[in-house]
Amino acid sequence: MKTLTLTDEQEEAVAAILDWYADPDGKRVFKLHGYAGTGKTTVLKEVVRRLREARGDDLRLHFAAPTNKAAQVMRSKGLTGATTLHSPGLIWQHRKSKRTGASYFHPLAKGAAGLDNIDLLILDECSMVSKEWAARVLYHPDSGDLFNDLATGGGRRENLRVLAVGDPAQLWPVKAAEPSPWATEGNHTARLETIHRSAEGSRVLQAAQAVRGPDGRDFGVMWEIAGVGSRPGIEALLRADQVIAYQNETRWHIINLLRQAKGMPAGEPDKGDRLVMLENSAFGVKGDQFEVAWATRATMPASNKGGWPEFDYFEIGFSDGRSTRVPASMFSGCAAEKKGIWDYRGAGVDALTFADAITCHKAQGSEWDSVLVVDEGWLSHQSRGWHYTALTRARQYAGIVSAEHLPSAWTLDEARAIRSKWWEEIEHDREVSPTVAYTAQAIVEAIEDSDSIRASVDAEAIGQKVGSTAGTVNNHMTKLRKVGYLSGKGPLTMLHFPEGTKRPGVVAQMYERMVRQAS
């Protein structure tokens, strides 16, 4: 691992962490706090580099995060081997009920592999860790009365030290009456406050910093920086990689709007859909997202022994090769979703639903290139944490729109108008890549001639038009799907462009990004 150039503030944080870890009588937890863009990852990398340089193979180190997505973000930033706290073999093992087939968590026995064999746990996104989960990390869940252990020190993991890393401005844990004990300051805390120069020009971070300001006028600054107008139109919702809402009712309204706009079936998952976990299980962690590869509907018979009535469910296969069962009610709206979560527990099903729009708690720990935040006017202290957390989920672009301006439904004319405007931009660059340009043109023209905003694309006809083969056209379409310009099932497809391509040169950009990301 190469030596990093640190600011004075970061060097002080590294030194404080190393001093803490070198003291055998020091506290078991050290907290590294910092706002978005202050270089927490840079500090972690340098700490690990120096520890490994000093300890070599004797250093038993593990990276972890509360969710799979957060662990994935850690790995993408060079913190290799990061897993979730729920990962099998760390604190828990997964078992399966012989009666129902349902998977569940069971605590590892004391002395088993897992945290007992780790000297230093570096835990990111610590603001998401509740008091109960903090205790489960430091004490054995199977050692008896957890609360008695906390008071007496019984059941402690004697060798484990925890470096808890996070952003204190983010949301508290779900349903918590207080922030995470690892997100509050005290002894053994290093705090990073200076935004890096590389991040100073980020409009996302400018808006996020405005939210952290001491008075309500900063919300106006946030809107000036990131607001997208009084009526978002179909562009704002379709172009965002992720839409984040405050209330579940608003989330479902947006889900229905987006599925209508895309021509996707209501109430049932389809190939290409993203689904989000709503509850932890052996299949995944709350907030994790998966892409649907296939889905079939079936009926689960009633079980007096299991305590559930007859209900419909979907057997769903995902792009990672795994599959699970999900109650059909999870895809039918807010009230039905809640019913699906609670009524069929123990029936060997998982709680997933559409991820077109998600709440901020489900988004926490994840990142997307572009995010649209739906503001619902909440101005409490927790609201500031909500806005800040939602905005900082975006790597490149964050937009804000007021929930009161969301339309009740899209019209077909609105969808057609958007695609016509996009085609006018594509016309400028037809010569750059004829196959891509004519593919896009054929999609738009087919949509214009149909009564839907999805269209069937004849790859062979396009190939003849540009002197190419149907296979080449299909390859272009496959690559365009991978980078987010096309979506749909089989030959049914729709055209949409990410933020930043609304100008002449769009096809050139499409082609360059397509080759770079999907070749």
Tab-separated table of C-alpha atoms in Angstrom, residues 181-466:
chain	number	residue	atom	x	y	z
A	181	PRO	CA	-23.136	5.360	20.940
A	182	TRP	CA	-20.337	5.202	18.359
A	183	ALA	CA	-21.521	8.371	16.606
A	184	THR	CA	-21.347	10.581	19.682
A	185	GLU	CA	-18.151	12.322	20.740
A	186	GLY	CA	-16.173	11.647	23.891
A	187	ASN	CA	-12.753	10.450	24.898
A	188	HIS	CA	-10.840	8.615	22.198
A	189	THR	CA	-12.436	10.485	19.321
A	190	ALA	CA	-10.701	12.077	16.335
A	191	ARG	CA	-12.728	14.489	14.234
A	192	LEU	CA	-12.113	15.560	10.626
A	193	GLU	CA	-13.797	18.829	9.634
A	194	THR	CA	-11.885	20.208	6.643
A	195	ILE	CA	-13.347	19.397	3.224
A	196	HIS	CA	-10.647	18.283	0.782
A	197	ARG	CA	-9.789	20.587	-2.087
A	198	SER	CA	-10.820	17.856	-4.495
A	199	ALA	CA	-14.301	17.990	-2.999
A	200	GLU	CA	-14.687	21.750	-2.605
A	201	GLY	CA	-16.255	22.196	-6.030
A	202	SER	CA	-18.847	19.451	-5.533
A	203	ARG	CA	-22.382	20.823	-5.641
A	204	VAL	CA	-23.488	17.740	-3.716
A	205	LEU	CA	-21.176	18.585	-0.822
A	206	GLN	CA	-22.071	22.292	-1.014
A	207	ALA	CA	-25.740	21.413	-0.576
A	208	ALA	CA	-24.928	18.935	2.208
A	209	GLN	CA	-22.855	21.540	4.067
A	210	ALA	CA	-25.742	23.999	3.772
A	211	VAL	CA	-27.997	21.526	5.587
A	212	ARG	CA	-25.539	21.353	8.487
A	213	GLY	CA	-25.750	25.122	9.000
A	214	PRO	CA	-27.162	26.509	12.269
A	215	ASP	CA	-30.325	28.166	10.939
A	216	GLY	CA	-33.173	27.500	8.543
A	217	ARG	CA	-31.884	29.875	5.872
A	218	ASP	CA	-29.394	27.195	4.902
A	219	PHE	CA	-32.276	25.118	3.573
A	220	GLY	CA	-32.754	27.882	1.035
A	221	VAL	CA	-29.092	27.572	0.067
A	222	MET	CA	-29.597	23.833	-0.315
A	223	TRP	CA	-32.511	24.445	-2.685
A	224	GLU	CA	-30.545	27.023	-4.695
A	225	ILE	CA	-27.764	24.497	-5.220
A	226	ALA	CA	-29.718	21.298	-5.831
A	227	GLY	CA	-33.359	22.151	-6.558
A	228	VAL	CA	-34.668	20.895	-9.891
A	229	GLY	CA	-37.748	23.093	-10.221
A	230	SER	CA	-41.366	23.069	-9.122
A	231	ARG	CA	-42.424	20.174	-11.368
A	232	PRO	CA	-39.759	17.522	-11.898
A	233	GLY	CA	-41.106	16.083	-15.123
A	234	ILE	CA	-40.269	12.610	-16.243
A	235	GLU	CA	-36.594	13.510	-16.836
A	236	ALA	CA	-35.709	14.099	-13.183
A	237	LEU	CA	-37.170	10.811	-11.970
A	238	LEU	CA	-35.965	8.653	-14.851
A	239	ARG	CA	-32.446	10.064	-14.950
A	240	ALA	CA	-31.743	9.549	-11.256
A	241	ASP	CA	-29.956	6.330	-10.371
A	242	GLN	CA	-31.897	6.370	-7.100
A	243	VAL	CA	-34.914	8.315	-5.793
A	244	ILE	CA	-35.037	8.842	-2.005
A	245	ALA	CA	-38.265	9.711	-0.160
A	246	TYR	CA	-39.112	10.424	3.485
A	247	GLN	CA	-42.422	8.601	3.940
A	248	ASN	CA	-43.386	5.143	2.722
A	249	GLU	CA	-46.605	6.481	1.210
A	250	THR	CA	-44.596	8.938	-0.913
A	251	ARG	CA	-42.141	6.173	-1.814
A	252	TRP	CA	-44.957	4.020	-3.172
A	253	HIS	CA	-46.450	6.933	-5.118
A	254	ILE	CA	-43.092	7.422	-6.854
A	255	ILE	CA	-42.729	3.696	-7.486
A	256	ASN	CA	-46.098	3.695	-9.239
A	257	LEU	CA	-45.187	6.814	-11.262
A	258	LEU	CA	-41.911	5.298	-12.424
A	259	ARG	CA	-43.407	1.931	-13.298
A	260	GLN	CA	-46.141	3.659	-15.277
A	261	ALA	CA	-43.550	5.769	-17.085
A	262	LYS	CA	-41.429	2.741	-17.931
A	263	GLY	CA	-44.413	0.653	-19.002
A	264	MET	CA	-43.539	-1.942	-16.382
A	265	PRO	CA	-46.274	-4.198	-14.965
A	266	ALA	CA	-47.927	-3.008	-11.766
A	267	GLY	CA	-47.802	-5.268	-8.741
A	268	GLU	CA	-45.288	-7.801	-10.032
A	269	PRO	CA	-41.504	-7.878	-10.419
A	270	ASP	CA	-40.051	-8.178	-13.920
A	271	LYS	CA	-36.657	-8.903	-15.421
A	272	GLY	CA	-34.346	-5.924	-14.878
A	273	ASP	CA	-36.212	-4.625	-11.818
A	274	ARG	CA	-34.176	-3.647	-8.764
A	275	LEU	CA	-35.518	-4.938	-5.447
A	276	VAL	CA	-34.526	-3.781	-1.953
A	277	MET	CA	-34.421	-5.780	1.291
A	278	LEU	CA	-36.790	-4.396	3.937
A	279	GLU	CA	-35.838	-6.792	6.744
A	280	ASN	CA	-32.658	-8.665	7.650
A	281	SER	CA	-32.531	-12.352	6.827
A	282	ALA	CA	-30.045	-15.028	5.827
A	283	PHE	CA	-30.623	-13.897	2.213
A	284	GLY	CA	-29.478	-10.311	2.745
A	285	VAL	CA	-29.317	-7.245	4.962
A	286	LYS	CA	-31.873	-4.453	5.180
A	287	GLY	CA	-31.147	-1.943	2.391
A	288	ASP	CA	-29.353	-4.404	0.075
A	289	GLN	CA	-30.471	-4.275	-3.572
A	290	PHE	CA	-30.658	-7.045	-6.154
A	291	GLU	CA	-31.452	-7.158	-9.888
A	292	VAL	CA	-34.246	-9.512	-10.985
A	293	ALA	CA	-33.335	-12.106	-13.627
A	294	TRP	CA	-36.686	-13.939	-13.617
A	295	ALA	CA	-39.862	-14.204	-11.544
A	296	THR	CA	-42.741	-16.697	-11.417
A	297	ARG	CA	-45.960	-16.522	-9.384
A	298	ALA	CA	-47.202	-19.373	-7.188
A	299	THR	CA	-49.441	-20.043	-4.187
A	300	MET	CA	-48.285	-21.043	-0.701
A	301	PRO	CA	-50.803	-23.352	1.027
A	302	ALA	CA	-52.065	-22.384	4.478
A	303	SER	CA	-50.303	-23.870	7.494
A	304	ASN	CA	-52.012	-24.247	10.862
A	305	LYS	CA	-48.724	-25.370	12.375
A	306	GLY	CA	-46.807	-22.458	10.887
A	307	GLY	CA	-49.599	-19.991	11.601
A	308	TRP	CA	-50.037	-18.447	8.155
A	309	PRO	CA	-53.001	-18.402	5.732
A	310	GLU	CA	-52.819	-19.306	2.050
A	311	PHE	CA	-51.051	-16.563	0.112
A	312	ASP	CA	-49.542	-15.838	-3.298
A	313	TYR	CA	-45.804	-15.374	-3.638
A	314	PHE	CA	-43.165	-14.838	-6.310
A	315	GLU	CA	-40.222	-17.180	-6.767
A	316	ILE	CA	-37.567	-14.682	-7.869
A	317	GLY	CA	-34.156	-15.356	-9.372
A	318	PHE	CA	-31.495	-12.665	-9.276
A	319	SER	CA	-28.526	-11.721	-11.420
A	320	ASP	CA	-26.133	-13.099	-8.777
A	321	GLY	CA	-27.544	-16.600	-9.370
A	322	ARG	CA	-29.481	-16.839	-6.102
A	323	SER	CA	-33.252	-17.030	-5.677
A	324	THR	CA	-35.832	-16.604	-2.930
A	325	ARG	CA	-39.573	-16.397	-2.320
A	326	VAL	CA	-41.318	-13.064	-1.701
A	327	PRO	CA	-45.013	-12.571	-0.759
A	328	ALA	CA	-46.927	-11.039	-3.684
A	329	SER	CA	-48.357	-8.424	-1.310
A	330	MET	CA	-44.877	-6.887	-1.040
A	331	PHE	CA	-45.410	-5.454	-4.540
A	332	SER	CA	-48.965	-4.144	-4.083
A	333	GLY	CA	-48.594	-0.894	-2.153
A	334	CYS	CA	-47.729	0.495	1.251
A	335	ALA	CA	-50.419	-1.178	3.387
A	336	ALA	CA	-50.084	-4.543	1.653
A	337	GLU	CA	-46.297	-4.377	1.989
A	338	LYS	CA	-46.551	-3.996	5.782
A	339	LYS	CA	-48.956	-6.918	5.883
A	340	GLY	CA	-46.553	-9.025	3.845
A	341	ILE	CA	-43.674	-8.303	6.219
A	342	TRP	CA	-45.520	-9.358	9.366
A	343	ASP	CA	-48.119	-11.954	8.343
A	344	TYR	CA	-45.881	-14.508	6.657
A	345	ARG	CA	-42.813	-14.612	8.890
A	346	GLY	CA	-41.638	-18.166	9.327
A	347	ALA	CA	-43.022	-19.255	5.936
A	348	GLY	CA	-39.574	-19.295	4.311
A	349	VAL	CA	-40.102	-15.991	2.478
A	350	ASP	CA	-38.080	-12.774	2.382
A	351	ALA	CA	-39.200	-9.139	2.594
A	352	LEU	CA	-38.175	-7.431	-0.662
A	353	THR	CA	-39.951	-4.833	-2.772
A	354	PHE	CA	-39.351	-2.450	-5.669
A	355	ALA	CA	-36.268	-0.236	-5.269
A	356	ASP	CA	-37.360	2.452	-7.782
A	357	ALA	CA	-37.712	4.702	-4.734
A	358	ILE	CA	-36.478	3.961	-1.213
A	359	THR	CA	-36.431	5.639	2.178
A	360	CYS	CA	-33.284	7.321	3.439
A	361	HIS	CA	-32.650	4.662	6.082
A	362	LYS	CA	-32.570	2.030	3.331
A	363	ALA	CA	-30.202	4.240	1.312
A	364	GLN	CA	-27.815	4.874	4.205
A	365	GLY	CA	-24.402	3.349	3.605
A	366	SER	CA	-24.932	3.207	-0.178
A	367	GLU	CA	-23.805	5.529	-2.981
A	368	TRP	CA	-25.055	6.239	-6.513
A	369	ASP	CA	-23.778	8.560	-9.237
A	370	SER	CA	-27.037	10.545	-9.277
A	371	VAL	CA	-29.758	10.837	-6.645
A	372	LEU	CA	-33.108	12.654	-6.588
A	373	VAL	CA	-34.249	13.641	-3.087
A	374	VAL	CA	-37.986	14.152	-2.549
A	375	ASP	CA	-38.407	16.856	0.095
A	376	GLU	CA	-41.512	16.632	2.301
A	377	GLY	CA	-40.995	19.772	4.369
A	378	TRP	CA	-39.766	18.336	7.654
A	379	LEU	CA	-37.604	20.863	9.526
A	380	SER	CA	-36.683	19.099	12.775
A	381	HIS	CA	-33.166	18.272	13.945
A	382	GLN	CA	-33.618	14.763	12.562
A	383	SER	CA	-34.812	16.307	9.282
A	384	ARG	CA	-31.424	17.967	8.865
A	385	GLY	CA	-29.814	14.584	9.353
A	386	TRP	CA	-32.254	13.122	6.830
A	387	HIS	CA	-31.524	15.735	4.138
A	388	TYR	CA	-27.783	15.529	4.767
A	389	THR	CA	-27.757	11.729	4.572
A	390	ALA	CA	-29.913	11.674	1.431
A	391	LEU	CA	-27.802	14.269	-0.400
A	392	THR	CA	-24.499	12.589	0.448
A	393	ARG	CA	-25.666	9.313	-1.148
A	394	ALA	CA	-24.817	10.987	-4.488
A	395	ARG	CA	-21.299	10.792	-5.903
A	396	GLN	CA	-21.793	13.245	-8.797
A	397	TYR	CA	-25.295	14.748	-8.924
A	398	ALA	CA	-28.057	15.342	-6.373
A	399	GLY	CA	-31.379	16.967	-7.169
A	400	ILE	CA	-34.201	17.986	-4.809
A	401	VAL	CA	-37.887	18.218	-5.634
A	402	SER	CA	-40.857	19.015	-3.412
A	403	ALA	CA	-43.270	16.132	-2.838
A	404	GLU	CA	-46.252	18.476	-3.226
A	405	HIS	CA	-45.287	19.025	-6.857
A	406	LEU	CA	-45.156	15.367	-7.828
A	407	PRO	CA	-47.838	14.666	-10.453
A	408	SER	CA	-50.612	12.205	-9.709
A	409	ALA	CA	-49.742	10.346	-12.924
A	410	TRP	CA	-47.776	10.720	-16.150
A	411	THR	CA	-49.553	11.092	-19.454
A	412	LEU	CA	-48.437	9.291	-22.588
A	413	ASP	CA	-48.008	12.679	-24.266
A	414	GLU	CA	-45.460	13.684	-21.605
A	415	ALA	CA	-43.444	10.530	-22.219
A	416	ARG	CA	-43.539	11.005	-25.997
A	417	ALA	CA	-42.519	14.662	-25.706
A	418	ILE	CA	-39.459	13.779	-23.668
A	419	ARG	CA	-38.318	11.145	-26.110
A	420	SER	CA	-38.860	13.478	-29.080
A	421	LYS	CA	-36.615	16.071	-27.437
A	422	TRP	CA	-33.953	13.447	-26.823
A	423	TRP	CA	-34.087	12.379	-30.465
A	424	GLU	CA	-33.483	15.974	-31.621
A	425	GLU	CA	-30.241	15.906	-29.625
A	426	ILE	CA	-29.229	12.526	-31.042
A	427	GLU	CA	-29.634	13.809	-34.617
A	428	HIS	CA	-26.520	15.998	-34.236
A	429	ASP	CA	-24.203	13.012	-33.961
A	430	ARG	CA	-25.620	10.339	-36.204
A	431	GLU	CA	-22.335	10.138	-38.094
A	432	VAL	CA	-20.375	9.263	-34.925
A	433	SER	CA	-21.929	5.820	-34.536
A	434	PRO	CA	-24.648	4.987	-37.081
A	435	THR	CA	-25.623	1.723	-35.394
A	436	VAL	CA	-26.166	3.356	-32.011
A	437	ALA	CA	-27.908	6.373	-33.544
A	438	TYR	CA	-30.280	4.322	-35.681
A	439	THR	CA	-30.979	1.975	-32.774
A	440	ALA	CA	-31.992	4.983	-30.680
A	441	GLN	CA	-34.008	6.419	-33.566
A	442	ALA	CA	-35.877	3.154	-34.109
A	443	ILE	CA	-36.797	2.983	-30.437
A	444	VAL	CA	-38.093	6.552	-30.359
A	445	GLU	CA	-40.046	6.144	-33.615
A	446	ALA	CA	-41.592	2.898	-32.409
A	447	ILE	CA	-42.639	4.572	-29.168
A	448	GLU	CA	-44.145	7.471	-31.111
A	449	ASP	CA	-46.219	5.050	-33.166
A	450	SER	CA	-47.389	2.916	-30.257
A	451	ASP	CA	-49.804	3.389	-27.373
A	452	SER	CA	-47.102	2.604	-24.859
A	453	ILE	CA	-43.731	4.050	-23.923
A	454	ARG	CA	-42.106	0.676	-24.447
A	455	ALA	CA	-41.352	-0.467	-27.959
A	456	SER	CA	-40.344	-3.611	-29.832
A	457	VAL	CA	-37.049	-3.069	-31.661
A	458	ASP	CA	-36.385	-5.035	-34.865
A	459	ALA	CA	-32.618	-5.572	-34.694
A	460	GLU	CA	-32.492	-7.169	-38.155
A	461	ALA	CA	-34.236	-4.189	-39.795
A	462	ILE	CA	-31.880	-1.752	-38.080
A	463	GLY	CA	-28.911	-3.824	-39.182
A	464	GLN	CA	-30.033	-3.700	-42.834
A	465	LYS	CA	-30.526	0.056	-42.556
A	466	VAL	CA	-26.935	0.700	-41.434
